[in-house]
Amino acid sequence: MSVKVLKFGGSSVADASQIRKMKSIVEADPERRYVVVSAPGKRYSGDSKITDLLIMLKAVIDNNIPYEPLLAPIKERYTSIADGLGIDADIDAEFDEIRRNLNEGCSGNYIVSRGEYLSAILMSAYLGYDFVDTKDLILFDNKGRLLIEETNAALSAELAKHEKAVLPGFYGSYASNGGICLFSRGGSDVTGALVARAAEASVYENWTDVSGMLMADPRIVENPLPIKDISYMELRELSYMGASVMHEDAVFPARMSDIPINIRNTNHPEDPGTIISNGKTGDDGSVISGIAGKRDFTVISIYKNMMNNEVGFVRRALAIVEDAGVSFDHIPTGIDSLSMVIAGSELEDKLDDILEAFKVQLKPDDINVEEGIAMIAVVGRRMFRSVGTSARICGALASNGVNIRMLNQGTGEINVIVGVEDADFEKAIKAIYAEFVKA
Ligand code: ASP
């Protein structure tokens, strides 16, 4: 039987009523055999996520403040979930163990990881699935970098022993000493992808509180259409430009084994959501898959007559930026000019030094700095087959009075990057969306 791996985010396990929905989703398909869970998230706006409370708990302990007043509401969240669902779990014993470890000076990572650990203990009891701790299965080196192949071997060997299991997201351990190591926030998505790879799953279902990705930011475009399917590469382009639906690092384990990721909505399981895959299927879709962008870039343009004949010019320019510890986003070049597009936040107090080094080391004829530029990525793997995509983008912007400051088509031909003034950012996104999606 093929296997489906599911990951439920914090909002899907926030309280008893959400967890009932989770159970009916899992039980609707016998292939849904491995379930990764987050810690309980917010039940309503203004509520606290368990992980945030645990991070506070760690701070309280670091400052030698009595921790019981903070531990009690955390325990209460789990008790109310267990009571609400009639789960037979010894929460007292679990918290006694946590208290013992707190008193013995356990690590901050251990404290924060208990959110997912307890969530998985309860969900495994509720679903009647085995509990499989990820502590000794997801392995990191001493610098906290994931050991992907060691992890895959350990996880697949363990999964083979369990027909059905619930696993906690977000943490693993240092291979060298077994101490708990965490992913960055939102990291249960990565755990889910690793489990999917280890289980050789047919799909990795990532259950959240939205029905997939949208073609544009709904704060800018009214009711944007959902993205039906998107390739791993397209997702990367859109995420880089600010569209977020999942932890960025969740894509690569799935991509390594060519496992499609399906973003689904726990509150609307009937919605198909978004499929993220190698992009070889779903050929009938629109030319563009999505639009995303960010404001506040700085464009530094360097002009020098006969630049194209000066061997090593670009390398020297890049070395200056590298020495300043600044990373750039794009470098459009002309015969006698070179521009660097850099996020404003990267430059802050470094701009003057960089400009000085350009002047001294590159001896340019002129340097021009323009701040407040927005970069918009128009992404679509079908673009390379359709003639005139860039022309349509330019036309849409021109007819809406948006001046294009930069235009760059990636060599992979899955994206066109447009630079406009910050003030035109929203107008530009609306115009491009209207041109391609709802003309
Ligand atoms: N609970 C963790 C967080 O809030 C990890 C996760 O939910 O993915 O970031």
Short mmCIF file of C-alpha atoms and ligand atoms in Angstrom, two decimals:
data_model
loop_
_atom_site.label_atom_id
_atom_site.label_comp_id
_atom_site.label_asym_id
_atom_site.label_seq_id
_atom_site.Cartn_x
_atom_site.Cartn_y
_atom_site.Cartn_z
CA MET A 1 0.00 0.00 0.00
CA SER A 2 1.36 3.41 -0.77
CA VAL A 3 1.91 5.79 2.11
CA LYS A 4 0.78 9.35 2.66
CA VAL A 5 2.53 11.51 5.21
CA LEU A 6 0.53 14.30 6.81
CA LYS A 7 1.68 17.26 8.81
CA PHE A 8 -0.78 19.27 10.88
CA GLY A 9 0.21 22.79 11.86
CA GLY A 10 -0.47 24.58 15.15
CA SER A 11 -3.94 25.83 14.21
CA SER A 12 -4.99 22.28 13.25
CA VAL A 13 -4.15 20.96 16.73
CA ALA A 14 -5.05 24.08 18.71
CA ASP A 15 -8.03 22.61 20.56
CA ALA A 16 -10.38 19.64 20.78
CA SER A 17 -12.66 20.73 17.95
CA GLN A 18 -9.74 21.22 15.51
CA ILE A 19 -8.27 17.89 16.53
CA ARG A 20 -11.58 16.15 15.77
CA LYS A 21 -11.30 17.52 12.22
CA MET A 22 -7.75 16.21 12.05
CA LYS A 23 -8.89 12.75 13.06
CA SER A 24 -11.59 12.57 10.44
CA ILE A 25 -9.10 13.67 7.78
CA VAL A 26 -6.61 10.99 8.83
CA GLU A 27 -9.28 8.30 8.98
CA ALA A 28 -10.76 9.19 5.61
CA ASP A 29 -7.87 7.47 3.81
CA PRO A 30 -6.09 4.27 4.99
CA GLU A 31 -2.92 5.40 3.21
CA ARG A 32 -2.58 8.27 5.69
CA ARG A 33 -0.23 6.34 7.95
CA TYR A 34 2.31 8.79 9.30
CA VAL A 35 1.28 12.02 10.96
CA VAL A 36 3.61 14.82 12.08
CA VAL A 37 2.22 17.41 14.46
CA SER A 38 3.10 20.91 15.61
CA ALA A 39 2.54 22.21 19.11
CA PRO A 40 -0.94 23.67 19.70
CA GLY A 41 -1.21 27.11 18.12
CA LYS A 42 -3.59 30.01 18.66
CA ARG A 43 -7.28 29.20 19.21
CA TYR A 44 -8.36 32.79 18.58
CA SER A 45 -6.58 36.03 17.80
CA GLY A 46 -4.83 37.23 20.92
CA ASP A 47 -4.29 33.68 22.17
CA SER A 48 -0.75 32.35 22.72
CA LYS A 49 0.98 29.60 20.82
CA ILE A 50 2.39 26.92 23.09
CA THR A 51 5.83 27.36 21.50
CA ASP A 52 5.80 31.06 22.40
CA LEU A 53 4.86 30.21 25.99
CA LEU A 54 7.69 27.68 26.16
CA ILE A 55 10.16 30.25 24.85
CA MET A 56 8.95 32.56 27.64
CA LEU A 57 9.32 29.72 30.12
CA LYS A 58 12.93 29.31 29.08
CA ALA A 59 13.53 33.06 29.58
CA VAL A 60 11.91 32.92 33.02
CA ILE A 61 14.14 30.02 34.03
CA ASP A 62 17.27 31.71 32.62
CA ASN A 63 16.46 34.68 34.86
CA ASN A 64 15.88 32.56 37.97
CA ILE A 65 12.22 33.60 38.22
CA PRO A 66 9.82 30.94 39.63
CA TYR A 67 8.46 29.08 36.62
CA GLU A 68 5.32 27.43 38.02
CA PRO A 69 2.94 30.32 37.13
CA LEU A 70 3.92 29.88 33.48
CA LEU A 71 4.10 26.10 33.42
CA ALA A 72 0.58 25.78 34.86
CA PRO A 73 -1.28 27.36 31.86
CA ILE A 74 0.81 25.26 29.47
CA LYS A 75 -0.23 22.10 31.30
CA GLU A 76 -3.81 23.37 31.30
CA ARG A 77 -3.85 23.59 27.48
CA TYR A 78 -2.91 19.92 27.18
CA THR A 79 -5.26 18.85 29.96
CA SER A 80 -8.20 20.60 28.31
CA ILE A 81 -7.39 18.94 24.97
CA ALA A 82 -7.15 15.52 26.63
CA ASP A 83 -10.38 16.07 28.60
CA GLY A 84 -12.24 17.50 25.61
CA LEU A 85 -11.40 14.43 23.52
CA GLY A 86 -11.53 11.80 26.26
CA ILE A 87 -7.88 10.90 25.69
CA ASP A 88 -6.42 8.57 28.26
CA ALA A 89 -2.93 10.04 28.79
CA ASP A 90 -0.98 10.61 31.98
CA ILE A 91 -0.37 14.33 31.64
CA ASP A 92 0.56 14.63 35.32
CA ALA A 93 3.38 12.14 34.84
CA GLU A 94 4.60 13.97 31.72
CA PHE A 95 4.72 17.30 33.56
CA ASP A 96 6.40 15.74 36.61
CA GLU A 97 9.13 14.55 34.26
CA ILE A 98 9.40 18.02 32.67
CA ARG A 99 9.64 19.65 36.14
CA ARG A 100 12.35 17.20 37.13
CA ASN A 101 14.34 18.11 34.04
CA LEU A 102 13.76 21.83 34.57
CA ASN A 103 15.09 21.53 38.10
CA GLU A 104 18.13 19.68 36.85
CA GLY A 105 19.02 22.48 34.43
CA CYS A 106 17.87 21.01 31.11
CA SER A 107 18.63 22.88 27.88
CA GLY A 108 16.44 25.62 26.41
CA ASN A 109 15.96 23.49 23.29
CA TYR A 110 14.54 20.68 25.43
CA ILE A 111 12.05 23.08 27.01
CA VAL A 112 10.85 24.49 23.68
CA SER A 113 10.61 21.03 22.09
CA ARG A 114 8.10 19.84 24.70
CA GLY A 115 5.30 21.59 22.78
CA GLU A 116 5.55 19.17 19.86
CA TYR A 117 6.47 16.21 22.08
CA LEU A 118 3.30 16.49 24.19
CA SER A 119 1.17 17.22 21.15
CA ALA A 120 2.38 13.99 19.50
CA ILE A 121 1.86 11.97 22.70
CA LEU A 122 -1.79 13.09 22.85
CA MET A 123 -2.48 12.75 19.12
CA SER A 124 -1.02 9.24 18.98
CA ALA A 125 -3.30 8.18 21.84
CA TYR A 126 -6.31 9.84 20.18
CA LEU A 127 -5.68 8.29 16.76
CA GLY A 128 -4.59 4.92 18.14
CA TYR A 129 -1.26 5.29 16.27
CA ASP A 130 2.20 4.51 17.71
CA PHE A 131 4.19 7.41 19.13
CA VAL A 132 7.61 7.70 17.50
CA ASP A 133 9.91 10.31 19.03
CA THR A 134 12.03 12.15 16.47
CA LYS A 135 14.72 12.93 19.04
CA ASP A 136 17.22 10.29 17.92
CA LEU A 137 16.00 10.09 14.33
CA ILE A 138 16.40 13.64 13.05
CA LEU A 139 20.09 14.34 13.42
CA PHE A 140 22.13 17.54 13.34
CA ASP A 141 25.84 18.28 13.38
CA ASN A 142 27.40 20.39 16.12
CA LYS A 143 26.59 23.57 14.22
CA GLY A 144 22.90 22.70 14.06
CA ARG A 145 22.99 21.73 10.38
CA LEU A 146 20.72 18.87 9.42
CA LEU A 147 22.48 15.59 8.60
CA ILE A 148 20.09 14.70 5.84
CA GLU A 149 21.29 11.22 4.85
CA GLU A 150 21.88 10.05 8.44
CA THR A 151 18.39 11.32 9.26
CA ASN A 152 16.89 9.51 6.31
CA ALA A 153 18.52 6.23 7.29
CA ALA A 154 17.48 6.49 10.96
CA LEU A 155 13.92 7.57 10.17
CA SER A 156 13.27 4.92 7.53
CA ALA A 157 14.64 2.15 9.74
CA GLU A 158 12.31 3.22 12.56
CA LEU A 159 9.24 3.77 10.37
CA ALA A 160 9.60 0.25 9.01
CA LYS A 161 8.73 -0.97 12.52
CA HIS A 162 5.47 0.99 12.68
CA GLU A 163 2.47 0.54 10.47
CA LYS A 164 0.98 3.83 11.67
CA ALA A 165 2.64 6.51 13.77
CA VAL A 166 2.47 10.07 15.04
CA LEU A 167 5.74 11.98 15.22
CA PRO A 168 6.51 15.34 16.83
CA GLY A 169 7.72 18.07 14.47
CA PHE A 170 10.30 20.79 14.97
CA TYR A 171 13.15 18.97 16.73
CA GLY A 172 15.78 16.27 16.59
CA SER A 173 19.12 15.98 18.33
CA TYR A 174 22.82 16.59 17.93
CA ALA A 175 24.36 13.37 16.57
CA SER A 176 27.41 13.89 18.76
CA ASN A 177 25.75 14.10 22.19
CA GLY A 178 22.00 13.49 21.87
CA GLY A 179 21.05 16.97 23.13
CA ILE A 180 17.84 18.33 21.59
CA CYS A 181 18.31 20.57 18.54
CA LEU A 182 15.49 22.62 17.01
CA PHE A 183 14.74 23.70 13.48
CA SER A 184 13.97 27.39 13.06
CA ARG A 185 10.37 28.50 13.71
CA GLY A 186 7.78 26.69 11.64
CA GLY A 187 10.18 23.76 11.35
CA SER A 188 7.57 21.02 11.73
CA ASP A 189 7.10 21.48 7.98
CA VAL A 190 10.65 20.24 7.53
CA THR A 191 10.06 17.26 9.82
CA GLY A 192 7.03 16.34 7.69
CA ALA A 193 9.10 16.48 4.51
CA LEU A 194 11.84 14.33 6.05
CA VAL A 195 9.31 11.75 7.19
CA ALA A 196 7.73 11.76 3.72
CA ARG A 197 11.12 11.09 2.16
CA ALA A 198 12.00 8.35 4.64
CA ALA A 199 8.60 6.68 4.15
CA GLU A 200 8.89 6.99 0.34
CA ALA A 201 5.48 8.60 0.48
CA SER A 202 3.32 9.11 -2.59
CA VAL A 203 2.45 12.59 -1.29
CA TYR A 204 3.30 14.89 1.60
CA GLU A 205 0.09 16.55 2.75
CA ASN A 206 0.71 19.73 4.68
CA TRP A 207 -2.52 20.58 6.52
CA THR A 208 -2.86 24.18 7.58
CA ASP A 209 -5.54 26.89 7.80
CA VAL A 210 -5.49 28.11 4.19
CA SER A 211 -6.61 26.31 1.06
CA GLY A 212 -3.20 26.48 -0.57
CA MET A 213 -1.15 29.27 -2.01
CA LEU A 214 -2.72 32.26 -3.68
CA MET A 215 -1.56 33.75 -6.96
CA ALA A 216 -0.93 37.10 -5.31
CA ASP A 217 -0.99 38.72 -1.90
CA PRO A 218 -4.69 39.09 -0.90
CA ARG A 219 -3.84 42.35 0.86
CA ILE A 220 -3.06 43.77 -2.58
CA VAL A 221 -5.25 41.85 -5.03
CA GLU A 222 -8.88 41.26 -4.12
CA ASN A 223 -9.72 37.55 -3.91
CA PRO A 224 -6.73 36.21 -5.83
CA LEU A 225 -7.18 32.75 -7.32
CA PRO A 226 -5.54 29.82 -5.56
CA ILE A 227 -2.56 28.20 -7.27
CA LYS A 228 -3.58 24.71 -8.36
CA ASP A 229 -0.13 23.40 -9.04
CA ILE A 230 3.34 24.83 -8.93
CA SER A 231 6.83 23.44 -9.37
CA TYR A 232 9.44 23.28 -6.60
CA MET A 233 11.48 25.88 -8.51
CA GLU A 234 8.58 28.26 -8.93
CA LEU A 235 7.77 27.96 -5.25
CA ARG A 236 11.34 28.85 -4.41
CA GLU A 237 11.19 31.98 -6.58
CA LEU A 238 7.91 33.09 -5.01
CA SER A 239 9.01 32.31 -1.45
CA TYR A 240 12.22 34.22 -1.96
CA MET A 241 10.16 37.23 -2.95
CA GLY A 242 8.04 37.05 0.17
CA ALA A 243 5.16 34.65 -0.58
CA SER A 244 5.05 32.27 2.33
CA VAL A 245 3.06 29.14 2.89
CA MET A 246 5.54 26.70 4.33
CA HIS A 247 8.99 26.66 5.90
CA GLU A 248 11.45 27.19 3.02
CA ASP A 249 13.58 24.19 3.98
CA ALA A 250 10.61 21.85 3.70
CA VAL A 251 10.91 21.75 -0.06
CA PHE A 252 14.31 20.17 -0.52
CA PRO A 253 13.77 16.72 1.11
CA ALA A 254 10.54 16.30 -0.86
CA ARG A 255 12.22 17.48 -4.03
CA MET A 256 15.15 15.08 -3.56
CA SER A 257 12.73 12.17 -3.75
CA ASP A 258 10.30 13.80 -6.14
CA ILE A 259 7.44 13.68 -3.63
CA PRO A 260 4.61 16.11 -4.35
CA ILE A 261 3.60 18.40 -1.50
CA ASN A 262 -0.09 19.15 -1.18
CA ILE A 263 -1.02 22.19 0.91
CA ARG A 264 -4.49 21.55 2.37
CA ASN A 265 -6.94 23.29 4.67
CA THR A 266 -8.02 21.40 7.82
CA ASN A 267 -11.13 23.61 7.97
CA HIS A 268 -12.03 22.88 4.32
CA PRO A 269 -10.80 19.38 3.55
CA GLU A 270 -12.93 19.36 0.39
CA ASP A 271 -10.67 22.00 -1.19
CA PRO A 272 -7.94 20.45 -3.36
CA GLY A 273 -5.32 22.97 -2.21
CA THR A 274 -2.02 23.53 -3.99
CA ILE A 275 0.20 20.77 -5.36
CA ILE A 276 3.93 21.51 -5.35
CA SER A 277 5.79 19.04 -7.55
CA ASN A 278 8.45 18.74 -10.23
CA GLY A 279 6.03 20.64 -12.47
CA LYS A 280 5.86 18.02 -15.19
CA THR A 281 2.13 17.62 -14.78
CA GLY A 282 -0.72 20.08 -14.88
CA ASP A 283 0.21 21.44 -18.31
CA ASP A 284 -3.05 23.17 -18.99
CA GLY A 285 -2.62 25.96 -16.46
CA SER A 286 -2.13 29.66 -16.99
CA VAL A 287 1.09 31.22 -18.26
CA ILE A 288 1.95 32.57 -14.86
CA SER A 289 1.71 30.71 -11.58
CA GLY A 290 2.04 33.59 -9.18
CA ILE A 291 3.27 37.09 -8.45
CA ALA A 292 5.20 38.17 -5.37
CA GLY A 293 7.37 41.10 -4.50
CA LYS A 294 9.22 43.11 -1.91
CA ARG A 295 9.79 46.80 -1.39
CA ASP A 296 12.83 48.71 -0.24
CA PHE A 297 15.67 47.69 -2.50
CA THR A 298 18.59 49.96 -3.32
CA VAL A 299 20.04 50.01 -6.81
CA ILE A 300 23.68 51.08 -7.09
CA SER A 301 24.66 51.77 -10.70
CA ILE A 302 28.29 52.14 -11.71
CA TYR A 303 29.15 53.71 -15.08
CA LYS A 304 32.54 53.52 -16.73
CA ASN A 305 33.43 54.10 -20.33
CA MET A 306 34.86 50.95 -21.95
CA MET A 307 33.91 48.86 -18.90
CA ASN A 308 33.35 45.88 -21.15
CA ASN A 309 37.06 45.85 -22.08
CA GLU A 310 38.30 45.96 -18.51
CA VAL A 311 38.98 42.37 -17.50
CA GLY A 312 37.95 41.56 -13.91
CA PHE A 313 35.81 44.69 -13.37
CA VAL A 314 32.71 42.82 -12.25
CA ARG A 315 34.74 40.50 -10.07
CA ARG A 316 36.33 43.45 -8.27
CA ALA A 317 32.97 45.13 -7.80
CA LEU A 318 31.51 41.95 -6.34
CA ALA A 319 34.51 41.45 -4.06
CA ILE A 320 33.87 44.87 -2.51
CA VAL A 321 30.29 43.95 -1.72
CA GLU A 322 31.34 40.54 -0.43
CA ASP A 323 34.01 42.05 1.83
CA ALA A 324 31.30 44.26 3.34
CA GLY A 325 29.30 41.11 4.17
CA VAL A 326 26.43 42.23 1.95
CA SER A 327 24.55 39.91 -0.39
CA PHE A 328 23.00 41.21 -3.57
CA ASP A 329 19.85 40.07 -5.37
CA HIS A 330 20.45 40.96 -9.00
CA ILE A 331 23.24 42.43 -11.10
CA PRO A 332 21.92 43.65 -14.43
CA THR A 333 24.79 44.78 -16.66
CA GLY A 334 25.17 46.93 -19.76
CA ILE A 335 28.21 47.49 -21.97
CA ASP A 336 29.48 50.36 -19.87
CA SER A 337 27.41 49.99 -16.75
CA LEU A 338 26.79 47.61 -13.93
CA SER A 339 23.96 47.80 -11.41
CA MET A 340 23.56 45.96 -8.16
CA VAL A 341 20.16 45.46 -6.62
CA ILE A 342 20.51 45.03 -2.88
CA ALA A 343 17.87 44.81 -0.13
CA GLY A 344 17.88 48.10 1.78
CA SER A 345 18.10 46.25 5.09
CA GLU A 346 21.42 44.69 3.99
CA LEU A 347 23.03 48.06 3.44
CA GLU A 348 21.97 50.16 6.41
CA ASP A 349 25.27 51.54 7.76
CA LYS A 350 27.45 49.97 5.06
CA LEU A 351 26.44 51.97 2.00
CA ASP A 352 28.95 54.82 2.42
CA ASP A 353 31.89 52.44 2.84
CA ILE A 354 30.86 50.42 -0.20
CA LEU A 355 30.54 53.55 -2.36
CA GLU A 356 33.92 54.78 -1.20
CA ALA A 357 35.52 51.44 -2.08
CA PHE A 358 33.87 51.52 -5.52
CA LYS A 359 35.29 54.99 -6.15
CA VAL A 360 38.81 54.14 -5.02
CA GLN A 361 39.12 50.66 -6.49
CA LEU A 362 37.02 50.84 -9.65
CA LYS A 363 37.60 54.47 -10.63
CA PRO A 364 34.18 54.78 -12.29
CA ASP A 365 33.02 57.77 -14.35
CA ASP A 366 29.87 57.98 -12.29
CA ILE A 367 27.96 56.19 -9.56
CA ASN A 368 24.26 56.54 -8.99
CA VAL A 369 22.32 55.29 -5.97
CA GLU A 370 18.60 54.90 -6.00
CA GLU A 371 16.72 53.84 -2.90
CA GLY A 372 13.09 52.79 -2.53
CA ILE A 373 12.85 50.36 -5.43
CA ALA A 374 10.39 47.46 -5.30
CA MET A 375 11.17 44.18 -7.03
CA ILE A 376 8.32 42.06 -8.32
CA ALA A 377 8.74 38.46 -9.50
CA VAL A 378 6.29 37.20 -12.09
CA VAL A 379 6.73 33.44 -11.94
CA GLY A 380 5.51 30.75 -14.30
CA ARG A 381 7.09 27.61 -15.70
CA ARG A 382 4.97 27.84 -18.84
CA MET A 383 6.38 31.25 -19.76
CA PHE A 384 9.12 29.85 -21.92
CA ARG A 385 6.51 28.45 -24.26
CA SER A 386 4.46 31.60 -24.60
CA VAL A 387 5.63 34.35 -26.83
CA GLY A 388 5.42 37.88 -25.53
CA THR A 389 5.15 37.40 -21.78
CA SER A 390 7.57 40.24 -21.03
CA ALA A 391 5.77 42.42 -23.57
CA ARG A 392 2.47 41.77 -21.82
CA ILE A 393 3.99 42.66 -18.45
CA CYS A 394 5.45 45.89 -19.85
CA GLY A 395 2.20 46.75 -21.62
CA ALA A 396 0.13 46.21 -18.49
CA LEU A 397 2.45 48.41 -16.46
CA ALA A 398 2.63 51.13 -19.10
CA SER A 399 -1.11 51.36 -19.48
CA ASN A 400 -1.42 51.77 -15.72
CA GLY A 401 1.18 54.54 -15.65
CA VAL A 402 3.85 52.49 -13.87
CA ASN A 403 7.40 53.31 -14.88
CA ILE A 404 9.63 50.21 -15.12
CA ARG A 405 13.03 50.85 -13.57
CA MET A 406 14.47 47.42 -14.28
CA LEU A 407 13.47 44.30 -16.14
CA ASN A 408 15.30 41.02 -15.83
CA GLN A 409 14.34 37.65 -17.22
CA GLY A 410 15.97 34.77 -15.33
CA THR A 411 17.91 32.38 -17.54
CA GLY A 412 15.75 29.48 -16.39
CA GLU A 413 12.82 31.35 -17.99
CA ILE A 414 10.51 30.70 -15.12
CA ASN A 415 10.48 34.26 -13.92
CA VAL A 416 10.56 37.84 -15.00
CA ILE A 417 11.71 40.34 -12.39
CA VAL A 418 10.43 43.89 -12.65
CA GLY A 419 11.78 46.81 -10.64
CA VAL A 420 9.42 49.73 -9.99
CA GLU A 421 9.34 52.57 -7.53
CA ASP A 422 8.10 51.60 -4.06
CA ALA A 423 5.12 53.93 -4.51
CA ASP A 424 4.01 51.93 -7.58
CA PHE A 425 4.39 48.51 -5.94
CA GLU A 426 0.74 47.67 -5.36
CA LYS A 427 -0.45 49.25 -8.60
CA ALA A 428 2.09 47.17 -10.53
CA ILE A 429 1.05 43.88 -8.91
CA LYS A 430 -2.63 44.61 -9.56
CA ALA A 431 -1.91 45.47 -13.20
CA ILE A 432 0.10 42.30 -13.84
CA TYR A 433 -2.50 40.14 -12.11
CA ALA A 434 -5.29 41.68 -14.17
CA GLU A 435 -3.34 41.15 -17.39
CA PHE A 436 -2.67 37.46 -16.87
CA VAL A 437 -5.39 36.22 -14.61
CA LYS A 438 -8.50 38.30 -14.88
CA ALA A 439 -8.16 40.32 -18.02
N1 ASP B 1 5.77 25.04 17.03
C1 ASP B 1 6.85 25.56 16.28
C2 ASP B 1 6.59 27.02 15.94
O1 ASP B 1 5.62 27.60 16.40
C3 ASP B 1 7.16 24.76 15.07
C4 ASP B 1 6.02 24.56 14.11
O2 ASP B 1 4.85 24.72 14.43
O3 ASP B 1 6.28 24.22 12.95
O4 ASP B 1 7.37 27.61 15.25
#
